[in-house]
Tab-separated table of C-alpha atoms in Angstrom:
chain	number	residue	atom	x	y	z
M	1204	UNK	CA	24.122	-0.549	9.265
M	1205	UNK	CA	24.541	0.110	5.601
M	1206	UNK	CA	25.226	-3.621	5.014
M	1207	UNK	CA	21.636	-4.574	5.764
M	1208	UNK	CA	20.320	-1.839	3.490
M	1209	UNK	CA	22.512	-3.089	0.663
M	1210	UNK	CA	21.450	-6.691	1.432
M	1211	UNK	CA	17.828	-5.696	0.914
M	1212	UNK	CA	18.523	-3.704	-2.216
M	1213	UNK	CA	20.322	-6.680	-3.799
M	1214	UNK	CA	17.510	-9.060	-2.778
M	1215	UNK	CA	15.037	-7.145	-4.944
M	1216	UNK	CA	16.184	-8.524	-8.342
M	1217	UNK	CA	15.930	-12.005	-6.872
M	1218	UNK	CA	12.183	-11.575	-6.423
M	1219	UNK	CA	11.751	-11.635	-10.194
M	1220	UNK	CA	13.757	-14.738	-10.772
M	1221	UNK	CA	11.652	-17.838	-11.416
M	1222	UNK	CA	11.088	-20.229	-8.507
M	1223	UNK	CA	13.026	-17.896	-6.146
M	1224	UNK	CA	10.330	-17.827	-3.402
M	1225	UNK	CA	12.117	-20.094	-0.997
M	1226	UNK	CA	15.475	-18.537	-1.706
M	1227	UNK	CA	14.241	-15.018	-0.807
M	1228	UNK	CA	12.529	-16.412	2.287
M	1229	UNK	CA	15.612	-18.227	3.499
M	1230	UNK	CA	17.911	-15.291	2.747
M	1231	UNK	CA	15.583	-13.076	4.838
M	1232	UNK	CA	15.742	-15.592	7.678
M	1233	UNK	CA	19.543	-15.437	7.351
M	1234	UNK	CA	19.599	-11.599	7.558
M	1235	UNK	CA	17.352	-11.558	10.641
M	1236	UNK	CA	19.748	-14.069	12.237
M	1237	UNK	CA	22.694	-11.852	11.342
M	1238	UNK	CA	20.923	-8.828	12.862
M	1239	UNK	CA	20.122	-10.765	15.992
M	1240	UNK	CA	23.732	-11.805	16.497
M	1241	UNK	CA	24.786	-8.190	15.967
M	1242	UNK	CA	23.366	-6.951	19.273
M	1243	UNK	CA	26.055	-5.275	21.293
M	1244	UNK	CA	26.190	-3.256	24.441
M	1245	UNK	CA	27.741	-0.209	22.854
M	1246	UNK	CA	25.472	1.139	20.130
M	1247	UNK	CA	28.026	3.124	18.114
M	1248	UNK	CA	28.711	0.202	15.784
M	1249	UNK	CA	25.144	0.735	14.537
M	1250	UNK	CA	25.874	4.376	13.603
M	1251	UNK	CA	26.340	5.638	10.062
M	1252	UNK	CA	25.791	8.901	8.196
M	1253	UNK	CA	22.002	9.601	8.549
M	1254	UNK	CA	21.084	6.163	9.996
M	1255	UNK	CA	21.841	4.532	13.242
M	1256	UNK	CA	20.015	2.533	15.926
M	1257	UNK	CA	19.806	2.451	19.694
M	1258	UNK	CA	18.072	-0.342	21.584
M	1259	UNK	CA	14.538	1.076	20.847
M	1260	UNK	CA	15.208	1.051	17.099
M	1261	UNK	CA	17.051	-2.287	17.362
M	1262	UNK	CA	14.056	-4.047	18.899
M	1263	UNK	CA	11.594	-2.686	16.382
M	1264	UNK	CA	13.850	-3.384	13.383
M	1265	UNK	CA	14.315	-6.974	14.597
M	1266	UNK	CA	10.547	-7.241	14.911
M	1267	UNK	CA	10.149	-5.908	11.310
M	1268	UNK	CA	12.639	-8.487	9.902
M	1269	UNK	CA	10.975	-11.295	11.758
M	1270	UNK	CA	7.398	-10.408	10.828
M	1271	UNK	CA	8.306	-9.875	7.177
M	1272	UNK	CA	9.898	-13.327	6.964
M	1273	UNK	CA	6.853	-14.867	8.640
M	1274	UNK	CA	4.593	-12.993	6.210
M	1275	UNK	CA	6.229	-14.871	3.329
M	1276	UNK	CA	5.909	-18.154	5.242
M	1277	UNK	CA	2.169	-17.482	5.908
M	1278	UNK	CA	1.317	-16.510	2.329
M	1279	UNK	CA	1.813	-19.845	0.632
M	1280	UNK	CA	-1.478	-19.517	-1.247
M	1281	UNK	CA	0.007	-16.664	-3.262
M	1282	UNK	CA	2.663	-18.954	-4.739
M	1283	UNK	CA	0.375	-21.969	-4.932
M	1284	UNK	CA	-2.089	-20.163	-7.203
M	1285	UNK	CA	0.710	-18.175	-8.969
M	1286	UNK	CA	-0.978	-14.970	-7.875
M	1287	UNK	CA	1.666	-12.423	-8.999
M	1288	UNK	CA	4.060	-14.000	-6.528
M	1289	UNK	CA	7.129	-12.062	-7.755
M	1290	UNK	CA	5.448	-8.713	-7.251
M	1291	UNK	CA	4.233	-9.914	-3.836
M	1292	UNK	CA	7.836	-10.631	-2.715
M	1293	UNK	CA	8.888	-7.238	-4.138
M	1294	UNK	CA	6.167	-5.447	-2.087
M	1295	UNK	CA	7.213	-7.178	1.077
M	1296	UNK	CA	10.878	-6.260	0.508
M	1297	UNK	CA	9.953	-2.650	-0.250
M	1298	UNK	CA	7.968	-2.480	2.975
M	1299	UNK	CA	10.813	-3.994	4.943
M	1300	UNK	CA	13.206	-1.472	3.401
M	1301	UNK	CA	10.905	1.445	4.308
M	1302	UNK	CA	10.409	0.173	7.878
M	1303	UNK	CA	14.203	-0.348	8.403
M	1304	UNK	CA	14.882	3.154	7.208
M	1305	UNK	CA	12.092	4.617	9.404
M	1306	UNK	CA	13.316	3.006	12.617
M	1307	UNK	CA	16.955	3.795	11.850
M	1308	UNK	CA	16.591	7.461	10.798
M	1309	UNK	CA	18.554	9.896	12.918
M	1310	UNK	CA	17.049	12.833	11.184
M	1311	UNK	CA	13.456	13.946	11.672
M	1312	UNK	CA	12.731	14.725	8.009
M	1313	UNK	CA	14.124	11.427	6.756
M	1314	UNK	CA	12.034	9.693	9.444
M	1315	UNK	CA	8.974	11.516	8.117
M	1316	UNK	CA	9.728	10.588	4.522
M	1317	UNK	CA	10.049	6.842	5.328
M	1318	UNK	CA	7.156	6.924	7.867
M	1319	UNK	CA	4.799	8.133	5.102
M	1320	UNK	CA	6.494	5.935	2.484
M	1321	UNK	CA	5.625	2.746	4.341
M	1322	UNK	CA	2.046	3.394	3.609
M	1323	UNK	CA	2.373	2.755	-0.105
M	1324	UNK	CA	3.509	-0.908	-0.141
M	1325	UNK	CA	0.854	-1.568	2.525
M	1326	UNK	CA	-1.820	-0.083	0.257
M	1327	UNK	CA	-0.592	-2.214	-2.596
M	1328	UNK	CA	-0.780	-5.346	-0.483
M	1329	UNK	CA	-4.373	-4.539	0.548
M	1330	UNK	CA	-5.466	-3.533	-3.003
M	1331	UNK	CA	-3.618	-6.314	-4.849
M	1332	UNK	CA	-3.958	-9.354	-2.690
M	1333	UNK	CA	-6.990	-8.533	-0.436
M	1334	UNK	CA	-10.125	-10.710	-0.441
M	1335	UNK	CA	-13.362	-8.748	-0.969
M	1336	UNK	CA	-14.160	-5.838	-3.285
M	1337	UNK	CA	-14.534	-3.612	-0.180
M	1338	UNK	CA	-10.743	-3.581	0.056
M	1339	UNK	CA	-10.696	-0.446	-2.119
M	1340	UNK	CA	-12.771	1.401	0.467
M	1341	UNK	CA	-10.560	0.017	3.285
M	1342	UNK	CA	-7.492	1.217	1.504
M	1343	UNK	CA	-8.884	4.680	0.930
M	1344	UNK	CA	-9.799	4.871	4.642
M	1345	UNK	CA	-6.229	3.958	5.530
M	1346	UNK	CA	-4.826	6.451	3.093
M	1347	UNK	CA	-6.962	9.398	4.124
M	1348	UNK	CA	-6.714	8.868	7.884
M	1349	UNK	CA	-2.975	8.848	7.609
M	1350	UNK	CA	-2.681	11.722	5.184
M	1351	UNK	CA	-5.087	13.830	7.231
M	1352	UNK	CA	-2.540	14.111	10.014
M	1353	UNK	CA	0.728	13.959	8.049
M	1354	UNK	CA	0.707	17.491	6.620
M	1355	UNK	CA	0.510	19.113	10.152
M	1356	UNK	CA	3.420	16.810	11.032
M	1357	UNK	CA	5.424	18.181	8.107
M	1358	UNK	CA	4.632	21.744	9.099
M	1359	UNK	CA	5.659	20.932	12.694
M	1360	UNK	CA	8.992	19.580	11.463
M	1361	UNK	CA	9.626	22.724	9.418
M	1362	UNK	CA	8.760	24.915	12.458
M	1363	UNK	CA	11.327	22.856	14.484
M	1364	UNK	CA	13.963	23.403	11.822
M	1365	UNK	CA	13.340	27.175	11.698
M	1366	UNK	CA	13.808	27.268	15.501
M	1367	UNK	CA	16.665	24.870	16.122
M	1368	UNK	CA	18.434	24.886	12.718
M	1369	UNK	CA	18.835	21.126	13.022
M	1370	UNK	CA	16.620	18.100	12.937
M	1371	UNK	CA	18.900	15.358	14.441
M	1372	UNK	CA	16.966	13.453	17.160
M	1373	UNK	CA	19.959	13.485	19.539
M	1374	UNK	CA	20.115	17.249	19.501
M	1375	UNK	CA	16.529	17.771	20.679
M	1376	UNK	CA	17.291	17.067	24.357
M	1377	UNK	CA	18.334	20.739	24.805
M	1378	UNK	CA	14.944	22.124	23.828
M	1379	UNK	CA	11.527	22.006	25.459
M	1380	UNK	CA	8.754	23.672	23.520
M	1381	UNK	CA	5.696	25.189	25.213
M	1382	UNK	CA	3.644	25.411	22.009
M	1383	UNK	CA	0.164	23.869	21.746
M	1384	UNK	CA	0.025	23.956	17.919
M	1385	UNK	CA	3.444	22.257	17.609
M	1386	UNK	CA	2.386	19.691	20.188
M	1387	UNK	CA	-0.826	18.870	18.327
M	1388	UNK	CA	0.847	18.692	14.908
M	1389	UNK	CA	3.651	16.481	16.122
M	1390	UNK	CA	1.457	14.014	18.048
M	1391	UNK	CA	-1.718	13.652	15.910
M	1392	UNK	CA	-0.097	11.658	13.086
M	1393	UNK	CA	1.266	9.140	15.493
M	1394	UNK	CA	-1.918	8.780	17.492
M	1395	UNK	CA	-3.788	7.953	14.259
M	1396	UNK	CA	-1.177	5.432	13.354
M	1397	UNK	CA	-1.347	3.770	16.824
M	1398	UNK	CA	-4.462	3.914	16.440
M	1399	UNK	CA	-5.959	5.725	19.363
M	1400	UNK	CA	-9.665	5.336	20.105
M	1401	UNK	CA	-11.725	7.827	17.983
M	1402	UNK	CA	-9.095	7.656	15.233
M	1403	UNK	CA	-9.267	3.819	14.972
M	1404	UNK	CA	-11.902	3.388	12.352
M	1405	UNK	CA	-9.471	2.613	9.531
M	1406	UNK	CA	-7.869	-0.310	11.401
M	1407	UNK	CA	-10.684	-2.950	11.531
M	1408	UNK	CA	-11.617	-2.215	7.888
M	1409	UNK	CA	-8.046	-2.501	6.712
M	1410	UNK	CA	-7.447	-5.735	8.738
M	1411	UNK	CA	-10.629	-7.479	7.531
M	1412	UNK	CA	-9.959	-6.682	3.898
M	1413	UNK	CA	-6.175	-7.277	3.856
M	1414	UNK	CA	-4.601	-10.616	3.001
M	1415	UNK	CA	-2.961	-12.498	5.878
M	1416	UNK	CA	0.419	-10.841	5.171
M	1417	UNK	CA	-1.162	-7.400	5.202
M	1418	UNK	CA	-2.844	-8.067	8.569
M	1419	UNK	CA	0.403	-9.415	9.986
M	1420	UNK	CA	2.476	-6.421	8.970
M	1421	UNK	CA	-0.244	-3.974	10.073
M	1422	UNK	CA	-0.642	-5.501	13.492
M	1423	UNK	CA	2.980	-6.470	13.849
M	1424	UNK	CA	4.890	-3.436	12.831
M	1425	UNK	CA	2.892	-0.523	11.363
M	1426	UNK	CA	1.025	0.157	14.565
M	1427	UNK	CA	4.423	0.349	16.299
M	1428	UNK	CA	5.482	3.257	14.100
M	1429	UNK	CA	3.070	5.433	16.046
M	1430	UNK	CA	4.456	4.448	19.446
M	1431	UNK	CA	8.026	4.843	18.161
M	1432	UNK	CA	7.259	8.288	16.868
M	1433	UNK	CA	5.667	9.345	20.128
M	1434	UNK	CA	8.628	8.111	22.140
M	1435	UNK	CA	10.917	10.178	19.915
M	1436	UNK	CA	8.931	13.435	19.874
M	1437	UNK	CA	8.080	13.575	23.578
M	1438	UNK	CA	11.764	14.334	24.109
M	1439	UNK	CA	11.093	18.040	23.391
M	1440	UNK	CA	7.423	18.240	24.338
M	1441	UNK	CA	7.705	17.331	28.022
M	1442	UNK	CA	6.423	20.639	29.594
M	1443	UNK	CA	3.292	20.924	27.519
M	1444	UNK	CA	2.850	17.135	27.579
M	1445	UNK	CA	2.541	17.259	31.366
M	1446	UNK	CA	-0.340	19.717	30.986
M	1447	UNK	CA	-2.331	18.104	28.162
M	1448	UNK	CA	-1.496	14.383	28.154
M	1449	UNK	CA	-4.222	13.674	30.681
M	1450	UNK	CA	-6.746	14.241	27.910
M	1451	UNK	CA	-5.260	11.565	25.600
M	1452	UNK	CA	-4.804	9.179	28.508
M	1453	UNK	CA	-8.493	9.447	29.461
M	1454	UNK	CA	-9.710	8.928	25.902
M	1455	UNK	CA	-7.416	5.877	25.536
M	1456	UNK	CA	-8.589	4.168	28.709
M	1457	UNK	CA	-12.283	4.780	28.150
M	1458	UNK	CA	-11.820	3.822	24.538
M	1459	UNK	CA	-9.927	0.619	25.480
M	1460	UNK	CA	-12.901	-0.379	27.640
M	1461	UNK	CA	-15.484	0.408	24.948
M	1462	UNK	CA	-13.495	-1.398	22.269
M	1463	UNK	CA	-13.250	-4.444	24.534
M	1464	UNK	CA	-16.985	-4.479	24.780
M	1465	UNK	CA	-17.251	-4.208	20.961
M	1466	UNK	CA	-14.953	-7.313	20.687
M	1467	UNK	CA	-17.529	-9.353	22.502
M	1468	UNK	CA	-20.125	-8.906	19.702
M	1469	UNK	CA	-17.914	-9.518	16.663
M	1470	UNK	CA	-18.644	-12.524	14.494
M	1471	UNK	CA	-15.679	-12.140	12.163
M	1472	UNK	CA	-12.510	-13.563	13.731
M	1473	UNK	CA	-10.282	-11.094	12.040
M	1474	UNK	CA	-12.432	-8.115	13.140
M	1475	UNK	CA	-12.269	-9.425	16.749
M	1476	UNK	CA	-8.420	-9.646	16.688
M	1477	UNK	CA	-8.238	-6.240	15.029
M	1478	UNK	CA	-10.397	-4.578	17.743
M	1479	UNK	CA	-8.357	-6.292	20.415
M	1480	UNK	CA	-5.291	-4.582	18.943
M	1481	UNK	CA	-7.006	-1.233	19.460
M	1482	UNK	CA	-7.620	-2.074	23.121
M	1483	UNK	CA	-4.008	-3.142	23.703
M	1484	UNK	CA	-2.746	-0.028	21.924
M	1485	UNK	CA	-5.059	2.028	24.193
M	1486	UNK	CA	-2.955	0.769	27.138
M	1487	UNK	CA	0.232	1.627	25.293
M	1488	UNK	CA	-0.945	5.217	24.602
M	1489	UNK	CA	-2.129	5.571	28.233
M	1490	UNK	CA	1.269	4.387	29.764
M	1491	UNK	CA	3.227	6.468	27.285
M	1492	UNK	CA	1.223	9.647	28.113
M	1493	UNK	CA	2.164	9.439	31.837
M	1494	UNK	CA	5.694	10.397	30.677
M	1495	UNK	CA	7.366	8.474	33.460
M	1496	UNK	CA	10.104	5.857	33.169
M	1497	UNK	CA	7.840	2.868	33.698
M	1498	UNK	CA	5.531	4.081	30.888
M	1499	UNK	CA	8.454	4.589	28.441
M	1500	UNK	CA	10.058	1.218	29.097
M	1501	UNK	CA	6.932	-0.810	29.131
M	1502	UNK	CA	5.482	0.810	26.011
M	1503	UNK	CA	8.455	-0.688	24.217
M	1504	UNK	CA	7.822	-4.140	25.740
M	1505	UNK	CA	4.129	-4.254	24.966
M	1506	UNK	CA	4.769	-3.027	21.415
M	1507	UNK	CA	7.122	-5.983	20.747
M	1508	UNK	CA	4.847	-8.439	22.573
M	1509	UNK	CA	1.686	-7.288	20.794
M	1510	UNK	CA	3.455	-7.416	17.439
M	1511	UNK	CA	4.262	-11.104	17.847
M	1512	UNK	CA	0.967	-12.119	19.522
M	1513	UNK	CA	-1.413	-10.321	17.164
M	1514	UNK	CA	0.419	-11.490	14.128
M	1515	UNK	CA	0.255	-15.116	15.351
M	1516	UNK	CA	-3.513	-14.802	15.917
M	1517	UNK	CA	-4.047	-13.447	12.434
M	1518	UNK	CA	-2.102	-16.434	11.077
M	1519	UNK	CA	-4.396	-18.779	13.006
M	1520	UNK	CA	-7.540	-17.034	11.677
M	1521	UNK	CA	-6.061	-17.370	8.132
M	1522	UNK	CA	-5.344	-21.049	8.561
M	1523	UNK	CA	-9.031	-21.660	9.479
M	1524	UNK	CA	-10.125	-19.402	6.532
M	1525	UNK	CA	-7.989	-21.467	4.059
M	1526	UNK	CA	-9.660	-24.662	5.323
M	1527	UNK	CA	-13.254	-23.526	5.634
M	1528	UNK	CA	-13.522	-20.548	3.250
M	1529	UNK	CA	-15.006	-18.340	5.957
M	1530	UNK	CA	-13.849	-16.367	8.966
M	1531	UNK	CA	-17.255	-16.248	10.600
M	1532	UNK	CA	-17.470	-17.644	14.115
M	1533	UNK	CA	-20.817	-19.203	13.086
M	1534	UNK	CA	-18.954	-21.495	10.724
M	1535	UNK	CA	-15.630	-21.772	12.508
M	1536	UNK	CA	-16.783	-23.763	15.486
M	1537	UNK	CA	-15.909	-27.166	16.812
M	1538	UNK	CA	-12.414	-26.816	15.299
M	1539	UNK	CA	-11.151	-28.994	18.138
M	1540	UNK	CA	-12.683	-31.956	16.296
M	1541	UNK	CA	-11.431	-30.965	12.844
M	1542	UNK	CA	-7.954	-29.773	13.629
M	1543	UNK	CA	-7.098	-30.979	17.121
M	1544	UNK	CA	-3.375	-30.143	16.908
M	1545	UNK	CA	-4.178	-26.528	15.913
M	1546	UNK	CA	-6.262	-26.114	19.084
M	1547	UNK	CA	-3.035	-26.116	21.122
M	1548	UNK	CA	-1.724	-23.151	19.197
M	1549	UNK	CA	-5.020	-21.411	19.473
M	1550	UNK	CA	-4.803	-21.894	23.230
M	1551	UNK	CA	-1.211	-20.782	23.536
M	1552	UNK	CA	-1.529	-17.621	21.475
M	1553	UNK	CA	-4.947	-16.706	23.024
M	1554	UNK	CA	-3.530	-17.010	26.498
M	1555	UNK	CA	-0.612	-14.714	25.462
M	1556	UNK	CA	-3.220	-12.255	24.138
M	1557	UNK	CA	-4.780	-12.019	27.555
M	1558	UNK	CA	-1.333	-11.590	29.166
M	1559	UNK	CA	-0.883	-14.947	30.839
M	1560	UNK	CA	2.582	-15.687	32.250
M	1561	UNK	CA	5.309	-16.246	30.966
M	1562	UNK	CA	4.463	-14.138	27.923
M	1563	UNK	CA	6.036	-10.764	27.260
M	1564	UNK	CA	2.525	-9.231	27.255
M	1565	UNK	CA	2.322	-9.840	30.963
M	1566	UNK	CA	5.485	-7.855	31.688
M	1567	UNK	CA	4.315	-4.996	29.486
M	1568	UNK	CA	0.852	-4.802	30.960
M	1569	UNK	CA	2.019	-5.006	34.575
M	1570	UNK	CA	4.520	-2.198	33.857
M	1571	UNK	CA	1.913	-0.008	32.105
M	1572	UNK	CA	-0.571	-0.533	34.949
M	1573	UNK	CA	2.177	0.450	37.371
M	1574	UNK	CA	2.916	3.552	35.333
M	1575	UNK	CA	-0.700	4.689	35.159
M	1576	UNK	CA	-1.621	3.907	38.782
M	1577	UNK	CA	1.486	5.707	39.923
M	1578	UNK	CA	0.314	8.707	37.915
M	1579	UNK	CA	-3.218	8.707	39.374
M	1580	UNK	CA	-4.753	5.856	41.343
M	1581	UNK	CA	-8.294	6.466	40.101
M	1582	UNK	CA	-7.487	4.987	36.650
M	1583	UNK	CA	-7.325	1.621	38.413
M	1584	UNK	CA	-11.011	1.142	37.748
M	1585	UNK	CA	-10.662	1.360	33.963
M	1586	UNK	CA	-7.487	-0.743	34.032
M	1587	UNK	CA	-9.466	-3.413	35.893
M	1588	UNK	CA	-12.254	-3.298	33.329
M	1589	UNK	CA	-9.887	-3.445	30.339
M	1590	UNK	CA	-7.899	-6.318	31.882
M	1591	UNK	CA	-11.094	-8.317	32.691
M	1592	UNK	CA	-12.660	-7.790	29.300
M	1593	UNK	CA	-9.502	-8.643	27.425
M	1594	UNK	CA	-9.647	-12.040	29.123
M	1595	UNK	CA	-13.414	-12.228	28.319
M	1596	UNK	CA	-13.145	-11.539	24.582
M	1597	UNK	CA	-10.095	-13.857	24.188
M	1598	UNK	CA	-11.961	-16.683	25.900
M	1599	UNK	CA	-14.945	-15.963	23.729
M	1600	UNK	CA	-12.812	-16.213	20.552
M	1601	UNK	CA	-11.098	-19.388	21.824
M	1602	UNK	CA	-14.130	-21.274	23.235
M	1603	UNK	CA	-16.474	-20.233	20.440
M	1604	UNK	CA	-14.081	-21.371	17.669
M	1605	UNK	CA	-12.736	-24.606	19.280
M	1606	UNK	CA	-15.791	-26.065	21.095
M	1607	UNK	CA	-19.334	-26.882	20.050
M	1608	UNK	CA	-20.700	-28.968	17.236
M	1609	UNK	CA	-19.022	-28.745	13.832
M	1610	UNK	CA	-20.852	-26.788	11.204
M	1611	UNK	CA	-22.730	-29.341	9.020
M	1612	UNK	CA	-21.537	-27.767	5.769
M	1613	UNK	CA	-17.983	-28.902	6.369
M	1614	UNK	CA	-17.442	-32.372	4.962
M	1615	UNK	CA	-13.647	-32.699	5.287
M	1616	UNK	CA	-10.742	-30.842	6.670
M	1617	UNK	CA	-7.029	-31.001	6.695
M	1618	UNK	CA	-5.007	-30.629	9.816
M	1619	UNK	CA	-2.084	-28.226	9.790
M	1620	UNK	CA	0.986	-28.460	7.499
M	1621	UNK	CA	4.554	-28.460	8.975
M	1622	UNK	CA	4.938	-24.959	7.505
M	1623	UNK	CA	2.043	-23.668	9.589
M	1624	UNK	CA	3.296	-25.268	12.832
M	1625	UNK	CA	6.702	-23.716	12.167
M	1626	UNK	CA	5.056	-20.393	11.493
M	1627	UNK	CA	3.096	-20.464	14.831
M	1628	UNK	CA	6.086	-21.668	16.788
M	1629	UNK	CA	8.216	-18.823	15.439
M	1630	UNK	CA	5.576	-16.411	16.750
M	1631	UNK	CA	5.145	-18.051	20.111
M	1632	UNK	CA	8.651	-18.919	21.110
M	1633	UNK	CA	10.187	-15.383	21.007
M	1634	UNK	CA	7.038	-14.056	22.747
M	1635	UNK	CA	7.608	-16.368	25.700
M	1636	UNK	CA	11.411	-16.597	25.754
M	1637	UNK	CA	12.120	-12.867	25.414
M	1638	UNK	CA	10.881	-12.378	28.987
M	1639	UNK	CA	14.122	-14.047	30.091
M	1640	UNK	CA	15.994	-11.136	28.469
M	1641	UNK	CA	13.707	-8.447	29.908
M	1642	UNK	CA	16.676	-6.592	31.374
M	1643	UNK	CA	17.400	-5.335	27.765
M	1644	UNK	CA	14.289	-3.138	27.833
M	1645	UNK	CA	15.816	-1.018	30.562
M	1646	UNK	CA	18.857	-0.074	28.429
M	1647	UNK	CA	17.377	1.880	25.563
M	1648	UNK	CA	16.235	4.978	27.480
């Protein structure tokens, strides 16, 4: 447990050594392999003083390691143009450190501290390496949306401590609070982080302005912090949750449907993928709010699946952007003629996005549908709409970008580099092979 933390601490000086980009990247690949091998059936080996992980934490930490390594692989333009590459590596390592500590905290207050701390490196990534001047506005949106809900969360944690005299997650199972203010303060921060519909406005802005690495970490891991937090706090909010959760569930499903419709009229590829994240996270919030076993298990599955799939799609959008200098679907068309071998990856990752078998998304969505229909059969109508429109906007993205006549302004184009094919394969393979190990998701609860 502590060994990985020390590994990351001692990697930080390496960021500032000249020509150490590949070394840091390969060492991070090595640590993610070490962490992967370390999976065991008895979680006490992962326990230390205020840190420790069960299967829920393990899966999300593994996802964090994986996405952070792939962020470095995707951001080759940073080193090619010598664009403060040392500081860039340092930011990614800081972010990884914060995420690792967040998912492994056993104590509510240390969880809060790292949960809020992960915001800072993300802001620096958006401010420092983003594309347009509007990135400042996007960063401020992200900051204020998150900070708006984080002070009630802190007050809620203090209230818990004054009642229970302890803040260790494993001690919460004894208590069940029937307090509306506590419920709202504990839950709101995580719903904004998810982001739930009505609180989602920061997400498309942040995605569109962020560099590819910022988009990858936002979609891949930072949205999962909300789901993780909710899974942890519902342990002591069951009673009141059973009364009020219907409200959040309804907003999420209606919102998922509306956001799916909004996806169909986007012209920016990144904005389309960002809005599709909001629709998928709507399903996650809906399944989680039913508070039944299916919902809890499959929330975890869809979070992992969405992390890999969304991140891969952002990589693809960035590959097109690096070639053509635009993310607009009006210019990115007929890519099948320009980059024929990339079209296969577009197809594979798009089909995963609309939950085609054998991707992990399929398992997650079927489980969440099961959870919500078991809770109330009338939500079937909205689930049907969300499912249909998720296929519709994914097909729109794929067919619009790959087919048609090439934009006349493009005079030449390069097909993919080996690095990019490797990057896409490392997104796609775990996404489709993890379904063979789907029994592991039933162990963490």
